[in-house]
Coordinates of C-alpha atoms in Angstrom, one line a residue:
Chain A
M1 CA 6.7 23.7 -54.1
S2 CA 3.6 24.6 -55.8
A3 CA 1.6 27.6 -54.8
M4 CA -0.6 27.2 -51.9
H5 CA -3.9 25.5 -52.4
R6 CA -6.9 27.2 -50.9
P7 CA -9.4 24.8 -49.5
P8 CA -13.1 25.4 -50.1
A9 CA -14.6 28.0 -47.7
R10 CA -15.9 26.1 -44.7
R11 CA -16.4 29.0 -42.3
G12 CA -19.5 30.4 -40.9
F13 CA -22.2 28.3 -39.4
S14 CA -20.8 24.9 -40.2
R15 CA -17.4 25.6 -38.7
A16 CA -18.8 27.2 -35.6
F17 CA -21.2 24.4 -35.2
G18 CA -18.4 21.8 -35.6
A19 CA -16.2 23.5 -33.0
I20 CA -19.1 23.8 -30.5
V21 CA -20.0 20.1 -31.0
L22 CA -16.4 19.0 -30.5
T23 CA -16.0 21.0 -27.4
G24 CA -19.3 19.8 -26.0
L25 CA -18.6 16.2 -26.8
T26 CA -15.2 16.3 -25.1
A27 CA -16.6 18.0 -22.1
L28 CA -19.3 15.3 -21.8
I29 CA -16.8 12.5 -22.2
T30 CA -14.6 14.0 -19.5
L31 CA -17.5 14.4 -17.1
A32 CA -18.8 11.0 -17.8
S33 CA -15.4 9.4 -17.1
F34 CA -15.2 10.8 -13.6
D35 CA -15.1 7.9 -11.2
P36 CA -17.0 8.7 -8.0
R37 CA -14.6 6.5 -6.0
G38 CA -11.6 8.7 -6.2
G39 CA -9.2 10.7 -8.3
T40 CA -5.7 11.9 -8.8
E41 CA -3.7 15.0 -9.7
I42 CA -4.5 17.2 -12.6
A43 CA -1.5 17.7 -14.7
A44 CA 0.3 20.4 -16.6
V45 CA -0.5 22.0 -19.8
S46 CA 1.6 20.8 -22.6
A47 CA 4.0 23.0 -24.4
L48 CA 6.5 20.9 -26.1
P49 CA 9.7 22.9 -26.8
H50 CA 11.2 20.2 -28.9
Y51 CA 8.5 20.8 -31.5
A52 CA 9.7 24.4 -31.7
A53 CA 13.3 23.3 -32.1
R54 CA 12.3 20.8 -34.7
A55 CA 10.3 23.3 -36.6
A56 CA 13.6 25.1 -37.6
R57 CA 14.3 22.4 -40.1
T58 CA 12.0 23.7 -42.8
C59 CA 10.0 26.9 -43.2
D60 CA 6.8 25.1 -44.3
N61 CA 6.5 23.4 -41.0
C62 CA 4.9 26.6 -39.7
H63 CA 3.2 28.0 -42.8
A64 CA 2.3 27.2 -46.3
D65 CA 4.8 27.3 -49.2
P66 CA 6.5 30.7 -49.3
T67 CA 6.3 31.0 -53.1
G68 CA 6.2 34.6 -54.2
W69 CA 6.3 36.1 -50.8
H70 CA 8.3 39.1 -49.8
N71 CA 10.4 38.4 -46.8
P72 CA 9.2 40.9 -44.2
E73 CA 11.7 43.2 -42.5
L74 CA 13.0 42.0 -39.2
S75 CA 10.7 44.0 -37.0
L76 CA 7.7 42.4 -38.7
R77 CA 9.0 38.9 -38.9
K78 CA 7.4 36.1 -36.9
C79 CA 10.1 33.5 -37.5
N80 CA 11.5 32.4 -34.2
L81 CA 11.7 29.4 -32.0
S82 CA 10.0 30.9 -29.0
C83 CA 6.8 29.7 -27.6
S84 CA 4.9 32.7 -28.8
T85 CA 5.1 31.5 -32.4
C86 CA 2.8 28.6 -31.8
H87 CA 1.0 29.7 -28.6
V88 CA -1.1 32.7 -27.8
N89 CA 0.4 32.6 -24.3
P90 CA 3.8 34.0 -25.1
T91 CA 5.6 31.8 -22.6
G92 CA 4.0 28.7 -23.8
G93 CA 1.2 26.2 -23.3
G94 CA -2.4 26.4 -24.1
M95 CA -4.2 27.9 -27.0
R96 CA -2.4 27.8 -30.3
T97 CA -1.8 30.6 -32.8
V98 CA -2.6 29.9 -36.4
A99 CA 1.0 28.8 -36.9
G100 CA 0.6 26.3 -34.1
R101 CA -2.7 25.0 -35.4
Y102 CA -1.2 24.7 -38.9
Y103 CA 1.8 22.8 -37.5
G104 CA -0.6 20.6 -35.6
Q105 CA -2.6 19.7 -38.6
A106 CA 0.1 19.6 -41.3
T107 CA 3.3 18.3 -39.8
L108 CA 2.6 16.4 -36.6
P109 CA 0.1 13.6 -37.3
L110 CA 0.7 10.2 -38.7
W111 CA -2.6 10.0 -40.5
F112 CA -4.7 12.7 -42.2
P113 CA -2.3 15.5 -42.2
S114 CA -3.5 18.5 -44.1
H115 CA -0.1 19.1 -45.7
R116 CA 3.4 17.8 -45.5
P117 CA 6.4 20.1 -45.4
A118 CA 8.7 19.7 -48.4
K119 CA 11.5 18.0 -46.5
D120 CA 9.1 15.7 -44.7
A121 CA 6.9 14.6 -47.6
N122 CA 8.3 11.1 -47.5
R123 CA 8.8 10.8 -43.8
Q124 CA 5.8 8.6 -43.2
F125 CA 5.0 4.9 -43.4
S126 CA 4.3 4.1 -47.0
A127 CA 1.2 2.0 -46.1
L128 CA -0.2 5.0 -44.2
R129 CA -0.2 7.6 -46.9
I130 CA -3.7 8.5 -46.6
A131 CA -3.5 12.2 -47.2
K132 CA -3.6 13.3 -50.8
T133 CA -5.4 16.5 -50.1
R134 CA -4.5 19.6 -48.2
R135 CA -7.9 19.9 -46.7
N136 CA -7.9 20.8 -43.0
R137 CA -9.3 17.9 -41.0
L138 CA -10.4 19.7 -37.9
P139 CA -12.9 22.5 -37.6
D140 CA -11.0 25.7 -36.8
P141 CA -12.4 27.0 -33.5
A142 CA -11.7 30.6 -34.5
F143 CA -14.3 33.3 -35.5
G144 CA -14.4 36.8 -36.9
K145 CA -11.9 39.5 -37.3
P146 CA -10.7 42.1 -34.8
L147 CA -12.4 45.5 -35.0
G148 CA -10.5 48.0 -37.1
G149 CA -8.6 45.2 -38.9
S150 CA -5.5 43.3 -38.0
A151 CA -2.2 44.7 -36.8
P152 CA 0.7 44.9 -39.3
L153 CA 2.4 42.0 -37.5
A154 CA -0.7 39.8 -37.5
Y155 CA -0.6 36.4 -39.1
E156 CA -1.9 36.4 -42.7
E157 CA -4.6 33.9 -43.6
E158 CA -3.3 32.9 -47.0
R159 CA -0.1 31.5 -45.4
Y160 CA -2.0 29.0 -43.2
N161 CA -4.0 26.8 -45.5
G162 CA -7.1 28.9 -45.0
L163 CA -7.1 28.7 -41.2
R164 CA -8.4 31.8 -39.5
A165 CA -5.2 33.7 -38.9
D166 CA -6.2 36.6 -36.7
P167 CA -9.6 35.8 -35.1
L168 CA -11.8 38.0 -33.0
F169 CA -12.6 35.0 -30.8
Q170 CA -11.0 31.7 -30.4
L171 CA -11.5 28.6 -28.4
G172 CA -9.0 25.9 -27.5
L173 CA -8.8 22.7 -25.6
D174 CA -6.2 20.5 -23.9
T175 CA -7.4 17.3 -22.4
R176 CA -5.6 14.1 -21.3
Y177 CA -7.0 10.9 -20.0
A178 CA -4.4 8.8 -18.2
F179 CA -3.6 5.4 -16.9
W180 CA -0.9 5.5 -14.2
F181 CA 0.7 2.2 -13.2
A182 CA 2.5 2.2 -9.8
G183 CA 1.6 -0.9 -8.0
A184 CA -2.1 -0.1 -8.3
T185 CA -3.6 1.2 -11.6
L186 CA -5.4 4.5 -11.7
F187 CA -7.4 5.9 -14.6
F188 CA -8.2 9.6 -14.5
P189 CA -8.8 12.6 -16.6
M190 CA -5.4 14.1 -16.1
Q191 CA -6.1 17.4 -17.7
F192 CA -9.1 19.3 -18.9
D193 CA -8.4 22.9 -19.8
I194 CA -10.5 25.2 -21.9
H195 CA -8.8 28.2 -23.5
A196 CA -10.6 31.3 -24.7
A197 CA -9.2 34.4 -26.3
L198 CA -11.0 37.6 -27.3
H199 CA -9.1 39.8 -29.7
P200 CA -11.3 42.8 -30.0
Y201 CA -8.8 45.3 -31.4
K202 CA -5.5 45.2 -33.4
H203 CA -3.0 44.6 -30.6
L204 CA -5.3 43.7 -27.8
T205 CA -6.1 40.2 -26.6
I206 CA -7.9 39.0 -23.4
Y207 CA -6.9 35.4 -22.7
S208 CA -8.1 32.8 -20.2
T209 CA -7.4 29.2 -19.4
S210 CA -9.8 27.4 -17.1
G211 CA -9.7 23.8 -16.0
F212 CA -10.5 21.1 -13.4
L213 CA -8.5 21.0 -10.1
A214 CA -8.5 17.3 -9.4
K215 CA -7.3 16.1 -6.0
S216 CA -4.9 13.2 -5.4
K217 CA -7.5 11.7 -3.0
G218 CA -9.9 11.1 -5.8
Y219 CA -12.8 12.3 -7.9
A220 CA -15.3 12.3 -5.1
A221 CA -12.9 14.5 -3.1
T222 CA -12.4 16.7 -6.2
F223 CA -16.1 17.4 -6.6
G224 CA -16.6 17.8 -2.9
R225 CA -14.3 20.8 -2.9
P226 CA -16.0 24.2 -3.3
T227 CA -14.3 25.0 -6.6
P228 CA -13.5 21.9 -8.7
F229 CA -13.2 24.1 -11.8
M230 CA -11.2 27.3 -11.8
V231 CA -9.7 30.0 -14.0
K232 CA -5.9 29.3 -14.1
D233 CA -4.5 31.9 -16.4
L234 CA -6.2 35.2 -17.1
F235 CA -4.4 38.2 -18.6
V236 CA -4.8 41.2 -20.9
M237 CA -2.1 41.4 -23.5
L238 CA -0.9 43.9 -26.0
H239 CA 0.9 41.8 -28.6
Q240 CA 1.7 41.6 -32.3
L241 CA 4.0 44.5 -31.7
P242 CA 7.4 45.0 -33.6
Y243 CA 10.0 42.3 -32.9
M244 CA 7.4 39.9 -31.6
S245 CA 7.2 42.0 -28.5
Y246 CA 4.3 42.0 -26.0
V247 CA 3.2 43.3 -22.6
R248 CA 0.7 41.5 -20.5
V249 CA -1.0 42.1 -17.2
G250 CA -2.8 39.4 -15.2
N251 CA -2.2 35.9 -13.8
F252 CA 0.3 33.6 -15.5
L253 CA 3.3 31.3 -14.8
P254 CA 6.5 33.3 -14.5
P255 CA 9.1 32.9 -17.3
F256 CA 11.7 30.6 -16.1
G257 CA 13.6 27.7 -17.6
T258 CA 12.2 25.2 -20.2
Y259 CA 8.5 24.5 -20.1
L260 CA 7.9 20.7 -20.1
D261 CA 4.6 18.9 -20.2
D262 CA 5.6 16.5 -17.5
H263 CA 4.8 18.3 -14.2
T264 CA 6.7 15.7 -12.2
V265 CA 10.1 16.8 -13.6
A266 CA 12.0 18.5 -10.7
T267 CA 13.0 21.5 -12.8
R268 CA 9.3 22.4 -12.8
R269 CA 7.9 20.9 -9.6
D270 CA 10.6 21.8 -7.2
F271 CA 10.8 25.4 -8.4
G272 CA 7.1 26.2 -8.0
L273 CA 6.3 26.0 -11.7
H274 CA 3.9 23.1 -11.7
S275 CA 1.6 24.4 -14.4
G276 CA -1.5 22.3 -13.2
L277 CA -1.5 24.2 -9.9
L278 CA -3.0 27.5 -9.1
Q279 CA -0.2 28.0 -6.5
S280 CA 2.3 28.4 -9.3
R281 CA 0.6 31.3 -10.9
V282 CA 1.7 34.8 -10.1
S283 CA -0.1 38.2 -10.6
G284 CA 1.8 40.8 -12.4
I285 CA 3.1 42.4 -15.5
E286 CA 5.4 40.9 -18.1
L287 CA 7.3 42.2 -21.0
G288 CA 8.9 40.2 -23.8
L289 CA 10.3 40.2 -27.2
A290 CA 11.7 37.5 -29.6
P291 CA 13.0 38.9 -32.9
N292 CA 14.3 35.9 -34.8
Y293 CA 17.0 34.4 -32.6
P294 CA 17.3 36.3 -29.3
Y295 CA 14.6 36.4 -26.7
L296 CA 13.9 38.2 -23.5
N297 CA 11.1 37.9 -21.0
V298 CA 10.9 40.0 -17.8
A299 CA 8.2 39.8 -15.2
V300 CA 7.4 41.6 -12.0
F301 CA 4.7 40.0 -9.9
R302 CA 3.0 39.4 -6.6
P303 CA 3.8 35.7 -5.8
N304 CA 1.3 33.1 -4.6
R305 CA 1.3 30.7 -1.8
Q306 CA 3.5 27.6 -1.9
D307 CA 1.8 24.3 -2.7
A308 CA 1.7 22.6 0.7
F309 CA -0.5 21.1 3.2
R310 CA -2.0 23.5 5.7
G311 CA -3.1 22.9 9.3
D312 CA -6.1 25.1 8.8
D313 CA -7.1 23.1 5.7
P314 CA -6.1 19.5 6.2
D315 CA -8.3 18.3 3.3
N316 CA -6.6 20.8 1.0
D317 CA -9.9 21.9 -0.3
G318 CA -9.1 25.6 -0.5
N319 CA -7.5 27.4 -3.4
P320 CA -4.8 30.1 -3.0
P321 CA -5.8 33.7 -3.3
F322 CA -6.5 34.4 -7.0
F323 CA -4.3 37.6 -6.9
G324 CA -1.6 36.1 -4.8
V325 CA -0.3 36.8 -1.3
D326 CA 1.6 39.7 0.2
G327 CA 5.1 40.0 -1.2
W328 CA 6.8 40.5 -4.5
G329 CA 8.8 38.7 -7.1
G330 CA 10.6 38.9 -10.4
A331 CA 11.7 36.6 -13.2
I332 CA 13.8 37.1 -16.2
A333 CA 14.6 34.7 -19.1
A334 CA 16.9 35.6 -21.9
G335 CA 18.9 33.7 -24.5
W336 CA 19.3 32.8 -28.1
R337 CA 17.3 30.2 -30.1
D338 CA 19.1 29.5 -33.3
L339 CA 18.0 27.1 -36.0
G340 CA 20.3 24.3 -34.8
W341 CA 21.0 25.2 -31.2
Q342 CA 19.8 27.3 -28.3
L343 CA 21.1 28.6 -25.1
G344 CA 19.3 30.6 -22.4
V345 CA 19.5 31.7 -18.8
S346 CA 16.8 32.5 -16.3
A347 CA 16.5 33.9 -12.8
M348 CA 13.6 34.2 -10.5
L349 CA 13.0 35.3 -6.9
R350 CA 10.0 35.4 -4.6
R351 CA 9.6 37.4 -1.4
R352 CA 6.7 36.4 0.7
G353 CA 5.9 35.6 4.3
L354 CA 7.0 32.3 5.9
E355 CA 3.4 31.2 6.3
D356 CA 3.1 31.4 2.5
G357 CA 6.2 29.5 1.8
G358 CA 9.0 32.0 2.4
D359 CA 11.6 33.5 0.2
S360 CA 13.2 31.7 -2.7
E361 CA 15.7 32.4 -5.4
A362 CA 16.6 30.4 -8.5
V363 CA 18.8 30.5 -11.6
A364 CA 18.7 28.1 -14.5
L365 CA 20.7 27.4 -17.6
S366 CA 18.8 25.9 -20.5
W367 CA 20.2 24.6 -23.8
G368 CA 19.2 22.7 -26.9
F369 CA 20.8 21.1 -29.9
N370 CA 19.0 20.1 -33.1
P371 CA 21.1 17.7 -35.2
W372 CA 18.3 17.3 -37.6
Y373 CA 18.8 20.8 -38.8
Y374 CA 22.3 19.8 -40.0
S375 CA 21.5 16.3 -41.4
D376 CA 18.4 14.6 -42.7
W377 CA 19.8 11.4 -41.3
L378 CA 19.6 12.6 -37.7
P379 CA 16.0 13.3 -36.8
L380 CA 16.9 14.2 -33.2
V381 CA 16.3 17.0 -30.8
Y382 CA 18.2 17.3 -27.5
L383 CA 17.1 19.7 -24.7
G384 CA 18.6 20.2 -21.3
E385 CA 18.4 22.3 -18.3
L386 CA 20.2 22.8 -15.0
A387 CA 18.5 24.8 -12.3
Y388 CA 19.8 25.8 -8.9
G389 CA 17.8 27.4 -6.1
R390 CA 17.5 28.3 -2.5
K391 CA 14.4 28.2 -0.4
Q392 CA 13.7 29.6 3.1
R393 CA 13.1 27.1 5.8
P394 CA 10.0 27.6 7.9
V395 CA 11.9 29.0 10.9
V396 CA 10.4 32.0 12.6
T397 CA 13.5 33.0 14.5
S398 CA 16.0 33.3 11.7
K399 CA 16.4 33.4 7.9
Q400 CA 17.8 29.9 7.3
S401 CA 17.7 28.7 3.8
Y402 CA 18.8 25.6 1.9
G403 CA 20.0 24.9 -1.6
H404 CA 18.5 22.5 -4.1
M405 CA 19.0 21.6 -7.7
A406 CA 17.5 19.8 -10.6
S407 CA 18.4 19.0 -14.1
F408 CA 17.2 17.1 -17.1
H409 CA 18.6 15.9 -20.4
Q410 CA 16.0 14.9 -23.0
L411 CA 16.5 13.4 -26.4
R412 CA 13.6 13.0 -28.9
A413 CA 13.8 11.1 -32.1
L414 CA 11.2 11.5 -34.8
V415 CA 11.2 8.0 -36.4
H416 CA 8.5 9.0 -38.8
N417 CA 6.1 11.9 -38.8
G418 CA 3.7 11.0 -35.9
V419 CA 6.1 8.6 -34.2
D420 CA 8.2 10.4 -31.7
L421 CA 10.5 8.6 -29.3
L422 CA 11.7 9.9 -25.9
V423 CA 14.6 9.3 -23.6
R424 CA 15.0 11.6 -20.6
Y425 CA 17.4 11.5 -17.7
E426 CA 16.9 13.7 -14.6
F427 CA 18.9 14.3 -11.6
A428 CA 17.5 16.2 -8.5
D429 CA 18.7 17.0 -5.1
P430 CA 15.8 18.5 -3.2
D431 CA 17.9 19.6 -0.2
F432 CA 21.7 19.9 -0.3
E433 CA 21.9 19.6 3.5
I434 CA 20.2 16.2 3.8
R435 CA 22.0 13.1 3.0
D436 CA 20.9 10.8 0.3
D437 CA 17.6 12.5 -0.7
H438 CA 18.9 13.0 -4.3
Y439 CA 17.8 10.7 -7.1
H440 CA 18.3 9.9 -10.7
R441 CA 15.4 9.2 -12.9
L442 CA 15.3 7.7 -16.4
A443 CA 12.2 7.8 -18.6
L444 CA 11.7 5.9 -21.8
G445 CA 8.7 6.3 -24.0
G446 CA 7.2 8.3 -26.8
D447 CA 4.3 9.8 -28.5
L448 CA 2.1 8.4 -31.3
I449 CA 0.4 11.3 -32.8
L450 CA -2.2 9.4 -34.7
L451 CA -4.5 12.1 -36.0
P452 CA -4.6 15.9 -36.1
G453 CA -5.5 16.8 -32.5
F454 CA -5.1 13.3 -31.1
S455 CA -2.1 11.4 -29.7
I456 CA -1.1 8.6 -27.3
H457 CA 1.7 9.1 -24.9
G458 CA 3.5 6.3 -23.1
E459 CA 6.3 6.5 -20.7
F460 CA 8.2 4.0 -18.4
R461 CA 10.1 5.7 -15.6
M462 CA 12.7 4.4 -13.2
Q463 CA 13.9 6.3 -10.2
F464 CA 17.2 5.4 -8.6
N465 CA 17.2 6.6 -5.1
A466 CA 20.3 7.2 -3.1
G467 CA 21.6 5.6 0.1
A468 CA 22.8 2.2 1.1
D469 CA 19.3 0.8 1.6
A470 CA 17.7 2.7 -1.3
V471 CA 15.6 0.9 -3.8
T472 CA 14.8 1.6 -7.4
T473 CA 11.2 2.4 -7.9
H474 CA 9.4 2.5 -11.2
D475 CA 6.1 3.4 -12.7
A476 CA 4.5 3.9 -16.1
V477 CA 2.0 6.3 -17.5
L478 CA -0.1 6.1 -20.6
Y479 CA -2.4 8.8 -21.7
F480 CA -4.6 9.8 -24.5
R481 CA -4.5 13.4 -25.5
G482 CA -6.8 15.6 -27.4
W483 CA -6.3 19.2 -28.3
Y484 CA -7.2 21.9 -30.7
Chain B
M1 CA 22.7 17.3 15.6
G2 CA 24.3 19.0 12.7
R3 CA 23.6 22.7 12.5
I4 CA 22.4 23.7 9.0
A5 CA 23.9 27.2 9.2
D6 CA 27.4 25.6 9.6
L7 CA 27.0 23.7 6.4
N8 CA 25.9 26.4 4.0
A9 CA 29.3 27.2 2.6
R10 CA 30.0 23.5 2.0
S11 CA 26.7 23.1 0.2
R12 CA 27.3 26.1 -2.0
R13 CA 30.6 24.7 -3.1
R14 CA 28.9 21.5 -4.0
G15 CA 26.2 23.4 -5.9
L16 CA 28.9 25.1 -8.0
F17 CA 30.6 21.8 -8.6
A18 CA 27.3 20.4 -9.8
L19 CA 26.8 23.4 -12.1
L20 CA 30.2 22.7 -13.7
F21 CA 29.1 19.2 -14.5
V22 CA 25.9 20.3 -16.0
G23 CA 23.6 18.2 -14.0
F24 CA 25.4 14.9 -14.0
A25 CA 27.2 15.7 -10.8
G26 CA 25.6 16.0 -7.4
C27 CA 25.5 12.5 -6.1
G28 CA 26.5 12.5 -2.5
A29 CA 25.7 16.2 -2.1
G30 CA 24.0 15.4 1.2
D31 CA 25.6 16.4 4.4
T32 CA 23.5 15.3 7.3
S33 CA 21.2 12.4 8.0
Y34 CA 17.6 13.2 7.4
L35 CA 17.2 12.9 11.2
D36 CA 19.8 15.5 11.9
F37 CA 17.6 18.5 11.4
D38 CA 18.1 21.9 13.0
P39 CA 15.8 21.9 16.0
A40 CA 14.9 25.5 15.4
S41 CA 13.4 24.7 12.1
V42 CA 10.9 22.2 13.4
P43 CA 7.8 23.2 15.4
A44 CA 8.3 22.7 19.1
Q45 CA 4.9 21.2 19.7
P46 CA 3.5 19.6 16.5
T47 CA 0.0 18.2 16.8
W48 CA -1.8 15.5 14.9
A49 CA -4.4 17.8 13.5
N50 CA -2.3 20.7 12.5
D51 CA 1.0 19.1 11.5
V52 CA 1.0 15.4 11.1
L53 CA -2.4 14.5 9.5
P54 CA -2.0 17.0 6.7
R55 CA 1.5 15.6 5.9
L56 CA 0.5 12.0 5.9
D57 CA -2.6 12.8 3.9
Y58 CA -0.5 14.7 1.3
Y59 CA 2.1 12.1 0.8
C60 CA 0.3 8.9 1.6
G61 CA -3.5 9.6 1.4
A62 CA -3.9 8.8 -2.2
C63 CA -3.5 5.1 -1.3
H64 CA -3.6 4.9 2.5
S65 CA -6.9 6.5 3.3
P66 CA -10.4 5.1 3.3
D67 CA -11.5 7.3 0.4
A68 CA -8.6 6.6 -1.8
Q69 CA -9.5 6.1 -5.5
V70 CA -7.7 2.8 -5.6
G71 CA -9.2 1.5 -2.4
L72 CA -7.4 1.3 0.9
Q73 CA -4.0 -0.3 0.2
E74 CA -2.7 -3.0 2.6
G75 CA -5.5 -2.1 4.9
L76 CA -3.4 0.7 6.2
D77 CA -5.2 3.9 7.0
L78 CA -2.5 6.5 7.7
T79 CA -5.1 9.2 8.2
N80 CA -6.2 7.4 11.3
Y81 CA -4.5 8.6 14.5
E82 CA -4.2 5.2 16.2
V83 CA -2.9 3.5 13.0
A84 CA -0.4 6.2 12.2
K85 CA 1.1 6.1 15.7
F86 CA 2.1 2.5 15.3
A87 CA 3.1 2.8 11.7
L88 CA 5.8 5.3 12.2
L89 CA 8.7 2.9 12.0
D90 CA 7.4 1.5 8.8
I91 CA 6.9 5.0 7.4
E92 CA 10.4 5.9 8.3
R93 CA 11.8 2.8 6.6
T94 CA 9.8 3.0 3.4
A95 CA 9.6 6.7 3.0
M96 CA 12.9 7.9 4.3
I97 CA 15.4 5.0 4.2
E98 CA 14.4 3.0 1.2
R99 CA 12.5 5.9 -0.4
S100 CA 10.2 3.3 -1.9
M101 CA 7.1 5.1 -0.8
P102 CA 5.1 6.8 -2.2
P103 CA 5.6 4.4 -5.1
G104 CA 7.0 5.1 -8.5
T105 CA 8.0 8.6 -9.2
A106 CA 5.4 10.2 -7.0
Q107 CA 6.7 13.0 -4.8
K108 CA 8.8 11.7 -1.9
M109 CA 8.5 13.0 1.6
S110 CA 10.9 15.7 2.5
A111 CA 13.3 15.5 5.4
Y112 CA 11.8 18.5 7.0
D113 CA 8.3 17.0 6.9
F114 CA 9.5 13.8 8.4
A115 CA 11.4 15.7 11.1
V116 CA 8.0 17.3 12.1
I117 CA 6.5 13.8 12.3
K118 CA 9.4 12.5 14.3
R119 CA 9.1 15.4 16.8
W120 CA 5.5 14.6 17.2
D121 CA 6.4 11.0 17.9
K122 CA 9.0 12.1 20.5
N123 CA 6.6 14.4 22.2
G124 CA 4.1 11.6 22.8
H125 CA 1.7 12.1 19.9
P126 CA -0.3 15.1 21.0
K127 CA -3.6 15.4 19.2

């Protein structure tokens, strides 16, 4: 590969102006699309672990050509397949690091990529070879440099096609507008999250994600609630430490299992990890590291209230306490993410009062296999997870609990760059002690990542319910997604 | 009525079995009917305002309430006390036996939640 081309400097006022205009326009479109008649649920943020697995195929997925570079020693290396490579939030979702922004502009889109990795240069429809330049197509919403310079482990600008690698301040956006077909058709802004990160000094970053809290009753109900827009994640983090380690304090989702962008998957929803909900957030401290292949995340926290209807708030207008409820909890996730495969285990427990949802414990086994790493003829990524948990029943007089489980198997096929097919099978048994409440669910669909920062996702889902009289139900979802 | 405490060991064995089969196993893991719920786990005196309305609103309100975004479906307002009282058999059939409601892949009603509603029905629908 030739040496990296540096695009003309487009920083300063024009870039800042472009980022502000894009943010403002998206906000205006979202607000304008609110239908006063009703609404629906806001959805999860969208970390996509199969992208990480897929990135292992070639180095220039994540950064520009490594010509003439010195391979850094292990403690300074950022090459891993953990969420922290592409996301500022080390356990995934939300604002992208420069590697994530580079990947999003260079590798993912069908049209107007800024660059194509060496192995994927021809993996696009010939009629659609629009890109002949490496110019970045989106304004980079990142500004300045941290005071005192960057940490030794910080990203270096020249490796990312001129994108701001270690900014003082950065904005990000995740937004989804969805159609949901389930008998009736709903259209709603599924997600509108704004991310902000202030990185004032070498290792220090203050991070927040804020977004709308839509209600399933409708938009009118959403804007009738006292706080339709809330801070979801807020933490102070020391990161860019040796071996990709970090420590953070604040509100975040506990590290457990595989982070999927479909919040209806039982491995997330049934385990209190619905990333669109404030109830899933915990307040605490988390440590983590991910030097190349192994990874470890450990968190100790104050849990929050379970997502449920409450007699004292029948309209469900109230939000849970921002810093959680009385009690404690812990979570640990560890494993190995190699270039062609991955295997991990997680455990989590919550201790809290019955009125807040009671105690719970959970363990999970996660795995992945990336045949594409071994053969160019197999552009597939397979991910799976099995999670088992126990929850306390709302019984005042004893400590009864019940078991539940969920699993998924997901296969993605990248037909061409930007055309990403999906097959996912799920099984869930929400309560072992109840007959025939388990179900199987099959999802078929895919993503069309048309442009940098813009994609269309479609999915048809069939749910096979148990029992002699059970019926098969189905629905479909189609959403337009913008991010940067 | 089956006692849940008596069934825990059996459930654990089935959980381990499911683990061995990496998620494909688990069909038939249920032990009791959704109506056979431990009486101690259900509120003795559930009321419409505190226990039933919030549950019907949570599971059904997106379509079966007057302010639903998609309009009131089938003319059935399950957030109305009088309507809900007479719709319980239909709720049981669609939500618990057929599992066809809520539609699609929306979150289904749990057995515990239906047990609360059933107790309310048995107690004569206290407000």
